[in-house]
């Protein structure tokens, strides 16, 4: 496992503030798109934070201008190695990382797209910058979700809106994300991390055995609905990947990126 893309420096930044561990996806020029190396680094650091007695809360965010643009389409189109890392022996079906005993707050600073949206949905709750944008573009790219989107997205925003997002690939702005329940709060961009830290410090100030037991109780209460849905998504995704041709992504890569940029600009200025 490496925490660097060639010689370009760390692709995942870690910072400790009191009982809070901040993890920042750090491929800003690529809009924090997920290479196989970044997926492995994120899983490693989340597990390390969960095992570290100094950490009570984790904040996951991205280096501006994006939270995460999903799988890196260059690697996906060339080798598909990052898609192959969606499923891994060390993580359960339908999870981007091993489930943690400690809460993860997603601080969404910009676009959270496709696999990036799945990372956000895997957090326990989300706080968004006014610049946050959300989209599920699996259907545009020609891949299927494997990190629980078909279970967690409708649970967050409702059956109809989830299907609208997935089938259209259209972007949702921060105000709409708040209205539909995808995020818990929208703040000025420069107040995102301070606000996430303020909430995290409130959690740190509570009895930690109680926090973790309550969090586990929430998860167990959802499991009878979530786990079968994750199994269905996994089976569908595996069947799709068995006939997946990475060159198809390479062929449509520029069109996918251009369409996403155009609509993101329309949402931003509309």
C-alpha positions as CSV (number, residue, x, y, z in Angstrom):
1,X,0.0,0.0,0.0
2,X,1.3,3.4,-0.9
3,X,0.1,6.9,0.1
4,X,1.5,8.6,-3.0
5,X,0.8,8.7,-6.7
6,X,4.3,8.3,-8.2
7,X,6.2,11.4,-7.0
8,X,3.3,13.8,-6.6
9,X,3.2,13.6,-2.8
10,X,0.6,12.2,-0.3
11,X,-2.7,11.3,-1.8
12,X,-4.3,11.2,1.6
13,X,-3.6,13.7,4.4
14,X,-4.1,13.0,8.1
15,X,-4.3,15.5,10.9
16,X,-5.1,15.0,14.6
17,X,-7.0,17.7,16.5
18,X,-7.7,16.6,20.0
19,X,-9.8,13.5,19.8
20,X,-10.6,14.1,16.1
21,X,-8.8,12.6,13.2
22,X,-9.2,14.5,9.9
23,X,-8.6,12.6,6.7
24,X,-8.4,14.6,3.5
25,X,-8.4,13.1,0.0
26,X,-5.6,14.9,-1.7
27,X,-5.6,14.5,-5.5
28,X,-7.0,18.0,-6.2
29,X,-5.9,18.2,-9.8
30,X,-7.9,15.0,-10.4
31,X,-10.8,16.1,-8.3
32,X,-9.7,13.5,-5.7
33,X,-10.7,10.7,-8.1
34,X,-10.2,7.2,-6.7
35,X,-7.2,5.3,-7.9
36,X,-6.5,1.8,-6.5
37,X,-3.8,3.4,-4.4
38,X,-6.1,6.0,-2.9
39,X,-8.7,3.4,-2.1
40,X,-6.1,1.3,-0.3
41,X,-4.7,4.3,1.6
42,X,-8.2,5.4,2.7
43,X,-9.1,2.0,4.0
44,X,-5.7,1.7,5.8
45,X,-6.0,5.1,7.5
46,X,-9.7,4.6,8.6
47,X,-8.8,1.3,10.2
48,X,-5.8,2.9,11.9
49,X,-8.0,5.7,13.2
50,X,-10.5,3.2,14.5
51,X,-7.8,1.3,16.3
52,X,-6.1,4.4,17.8
53,X,-7.1,5.2,21.3
54,X,-6.5,8.9,20.7
55,X,-9.3,9.1,18.1
56,X,-13.0,9.3,19.0
57,X,-14.4,10.9,15.8
58,X,-13.2,10.9,12.2
59,X,-13.9,13.6,9.7
60,X,-13.6,12.8,6.0
61,X,-13.2,15.6,3.5
62,X,-11.5,16.4,0.2
63,X,-8.9,18.9,-1.0
64,X,-10.6,21.7,-2.9
65,X,-12.2,22.0,-5.4
66,X,-13.9,18.6,-5.0
67,X,-14.9,16.1,-2.4
68,X,-14.4,13.1,-4.7
69,X,-15.2,12.6,-8.4
70,X,-15.5,8.8,-8.1
71,X,-13.3,6.2,-9.7
72,X,-10.4,7.7,-11.7
73,X,-11.6,7.2,-15.2
74,X,-8.1,7.1,-16.6
75,X,-7.2,4.1,-14.5
76,X,-10.7,2.6,-15.0
77,X,-10.4,2.8,-18.7
78,X,-6.8,1.5,-18.9
79,X,-6.7,-1.4,-16.4
80,X,-9.9,-1.4,-14.3
81,X,-7.7,-2.0,-11.2
82,X,-9.6,0.6,-9.1
83,X,-12.9,-1.1,-10.0
84,X,-11.4,-4.4,-8.9
85,X,-10.6,-2.8,-5.5
86,X,-14.3,-2.1,-4.9
87,X,-14.7,-5.6,-3.5
88,X,-11.9,-6.7,-1.2
89,X,-11.5,-9.5,1.3
90,X,-10.9,-7.1,4.2
91,X,-14.2,-5.2,3.8
92,X,-17.8,-6.6,3.9
93,X,-20.1,-6.6,0.9
94,X,-21.4,-3.1,0.0
95,X,-19.0,-1.1,2.2
96,X,-16.1,1.1,0.9
97,X,-14.2,0.4,4.1
98,X,-14.4,-1.9,7.1
99,X,-17.2,-0.7,9.3
100,X,-15.8,1.3,12.2
101,X,-16.7,1.5,15.9
102,X,-16.3,5.3,15.8
103,X,-18.5,7.9,14.0
104,X,-17.4,9.3,10.6
105,X,-18.5,12.8,9.7
106,X,-18.4,13.6,6.0
107,X,-17.5,17.3,5.3
108,X,-18.4,17.6,1.7
109,X,-16.5,20.6,0.3
110,X,-17.4,20.2,-3.4
111,X,-18.6,17.6,-6.0
112,X,-19.3,14.1,-4.6
113,X,-19.9,12.0,-7.7
114,X,-20.7,8.3,-8.2
115,X,-18.1,6.5,-6.1
116,X,-17.5,9.8,-4.3
117,X,-21.2,9.9,-3.5
118,X,-20.9,6.3,-2.2
119,X,-18.1,7.4,0.1
120,X,-20.3,10.2,1.4
121,X,-23.2,7.9,2.0
122,X,-21.0,5.5,4.0
123,X,-20.3,8.3,6.5
124,X,-22.6,8.5,9.5
125,X,-23.8,11.9,8.5
126,X,-22.9,14.8,6.2
127,X,-22.2,18.5,6.6
128,X,-21.9,20.3,3.3
129,X,-20.3,23.5,1.9
130,X,-22.5,25.7,-0.2
131,X,-20.2,24.5,-3.1
132,X,-21.2,20.9,-2.6
133,X,-22.7,19.0,-5.5
134,X,-23.9,15.5,-5.6
135,X,-24.5,13.1,-8.6
136,X,-24.7,9.4,-9.4
137,X,-23.2,9.0,-12.9
138,X,-22.8,5.2,-12.8
139,X,-25.2,4.9,-15.8
140,X,-23.2,7.6,-17.7
141,X,-19.9,5.8,-17.2
142,X,-21.2,2.3,-17.8
143,X,-20.4,0.8,-14.4
144,X,-22.7,-0.3,-11.5
145,X,-22.5,0.7,-7.8
146,X,-20.8,-1.7,-5.4
147,X,-20.5,0.3,-2.2
148,X,-24.1,0.3,-1.2
149,X,-25.6,3.2,-3.1
150,X,-28.8,1.3,-4.1
151,X,-29.5,0.8,-0.4
152,X,-28.1,4.0,1.2
153,X,-29.2,6.6,-1.3
154,X,-33.0,5.7,-1.1
155,X,-32.7,5.5,2.6
156,X,-31.3,9.0,2.7
157,X,-33.5,10.8,0.1
158,X,-36.4,8.5,-0.7
159,X,-37.1,5.9,-3.4
160,X,-38.2,8.3,-6.1
161,X,-35.4,10.9,-5.8
162,X,-32.8,8.2,-5.6
163,X,-34.0,6.6,-8.8
164,X,-34.1,10.0,-10.4
165,X,-30.5,10.7,-9.5
166,X,-29.3,7.3,-10.7
167,X,-31.2,7.1,-13.9
168,X,-30.6,10.7,-15.0
169,X,-27.1,11.3,-13.7
170,X,-28.1,14.9,-13.0
171,X,-26.4,17.0,-10.4
172,X,-28.1,18.0,-7.1
173,X,-26.9,21.3,-5.5
174,X,-26.3,21.8,-1.8
175,X,-29.6,23.5,-1.0
176,X,-31.5,20.6,-2.7
177,X,-29.4,18.1,-0.8
178,X,-30.4,19.7,2.5
179,X,-34.1,19.7,1.5
180,X,-34.2,16.0,0.6
181,X,-32.2,15.0,3.7
182,X,-29.0,13.9,2.1
183,X,-27.0,16.4,4.3
184,X,-27.8,17.7,7.8
185,X,-26.5,21.3,7.3
186,X,-25.1,23.6,4.6
187,X,-22.6,26.2,5.6
188,X,-20.4,28.8,4.0
189,X,-17.4,27.2,2.3
190,X,-14.8,28.6,4.7
191,X,-16.9,27.4,7.6
192,X,-17.2,23.8,6.6
193,X,-14.2,22.3,8.5
194,X,-14.8,24.6,11.6
195,X,-18.5,23.5,11.7
196,X,-17.6,19.8,11.3
197,X,-15.0,20.2,14.0
198,X,-17.6,21.9,16.3
199,X,-19.9,18.9,15.9
200,X,-17.1,16.4,16.3
201,X,-16.0,18.1,19.5
202,X,-19.6,17.8,20.8
203,X,-19.4,14.0,20.1
204,X,-16.0,13.7,21.7
205,X,-17.3,15.4,24.9
206,X,-19.8,12.5,25.4
207,X,-19.3,9.1,27.0
208,X,-17.5,7.2,24.3
209,X,-18.7,3.8,25.3
210,X,-22.2,5.2,25.0
211,X,-21.5,6.8,21.7
212,X,-20.1,3.7,20.1
213,X,-22.8,1.4,21.6
214,X,-25.5,3.8,20.3
215,X,-23.9,3.9,16.9
216,X,-23.8,0.1,16.8
217,X,-27.4,0.0,17.9
218,X,-28.4,2.2,14.9
219,X,-26.5,-0.1,12.6
220,X,-28.0,-3.3,14.0
221,X,-31.5,-1.8,13.8
222,X,-31.0,-1.1,10.1
223,X,-29.3,-4.4,9.3
224,X,-32.4,-6.4,8.5
225,X,-33.1,-4.0,5.6
226,X,-29.6,-3.0,4.6
227,X,-27.8,-6.3,4.5
228,X,-30.1,-8.1,2.0
229,X,-30.1,-5.0,-0.2
230,X,-26.3,-5.0,-0.2
231,X,-26.2,-8.6,-1.2
232,X,-28.5,-7.9,-4.2
233,X,-26.3,-4.9,-5.3
234,X,-23.2,-7.0,-4.9
235,X,-24.6,-9.9,-7.1
236,X,-25.7,-7.4,-9.7
237,X,-22.4,-5.6,-9.8
238,X,-20.4,-8.8,-10.0
239,X,-22.5,-10.0,-12.9
240,X,-22.0,-6.7,-14.7
241,X,-18.2,-6.7,-14.1
242,X,-17.9,-10.2,-15.5
243,X,-18.7,-8.7,-18.9
244,X,-17.2,-5.2,-18.3
245,X,-14.8,-3.9,-21.0
246,X,-12.6,-1.1,-19.6
247,X,-12.0,0.2,-23.1
248,X,-15.7,1.2,-23.3
249,X,-14.9,3.7,-20.5
250,X,-11.8,4.9,-22.2
251,X,-13.9,5.5,-25.4
252,X,-16.5,7.6,-23.6
253,X,-14.2,9.2,-21.0
254,X,-14.0,12.7,-22.4
255,X,-17.7,12.8,-23.2
256,X,-18.6,11.8,-19.6
257,X,-16.2,14.4,-18.1
258,X,-17.4,17.2,-20.4
259,X,-21.1,16.4,-19.7
260,X,-20.5,16.4,-16.0
261,X,-18.6,19.7,-16.1
262,X,-21.2,21.4,-18.2
263,X,-24.1,20.3,-15.9
264,X,-22.1,21.1,-12.7
265,X,-21.5,24.6,-14.0
266,X,-25.2,24.9,-14.8
267,X,-26.2,23.8,-11.3
268,X,-23.6,26.2,-9.8
269,X,-24.8,29.3,-11.7
270,X,-28.4,28.4,-12.2
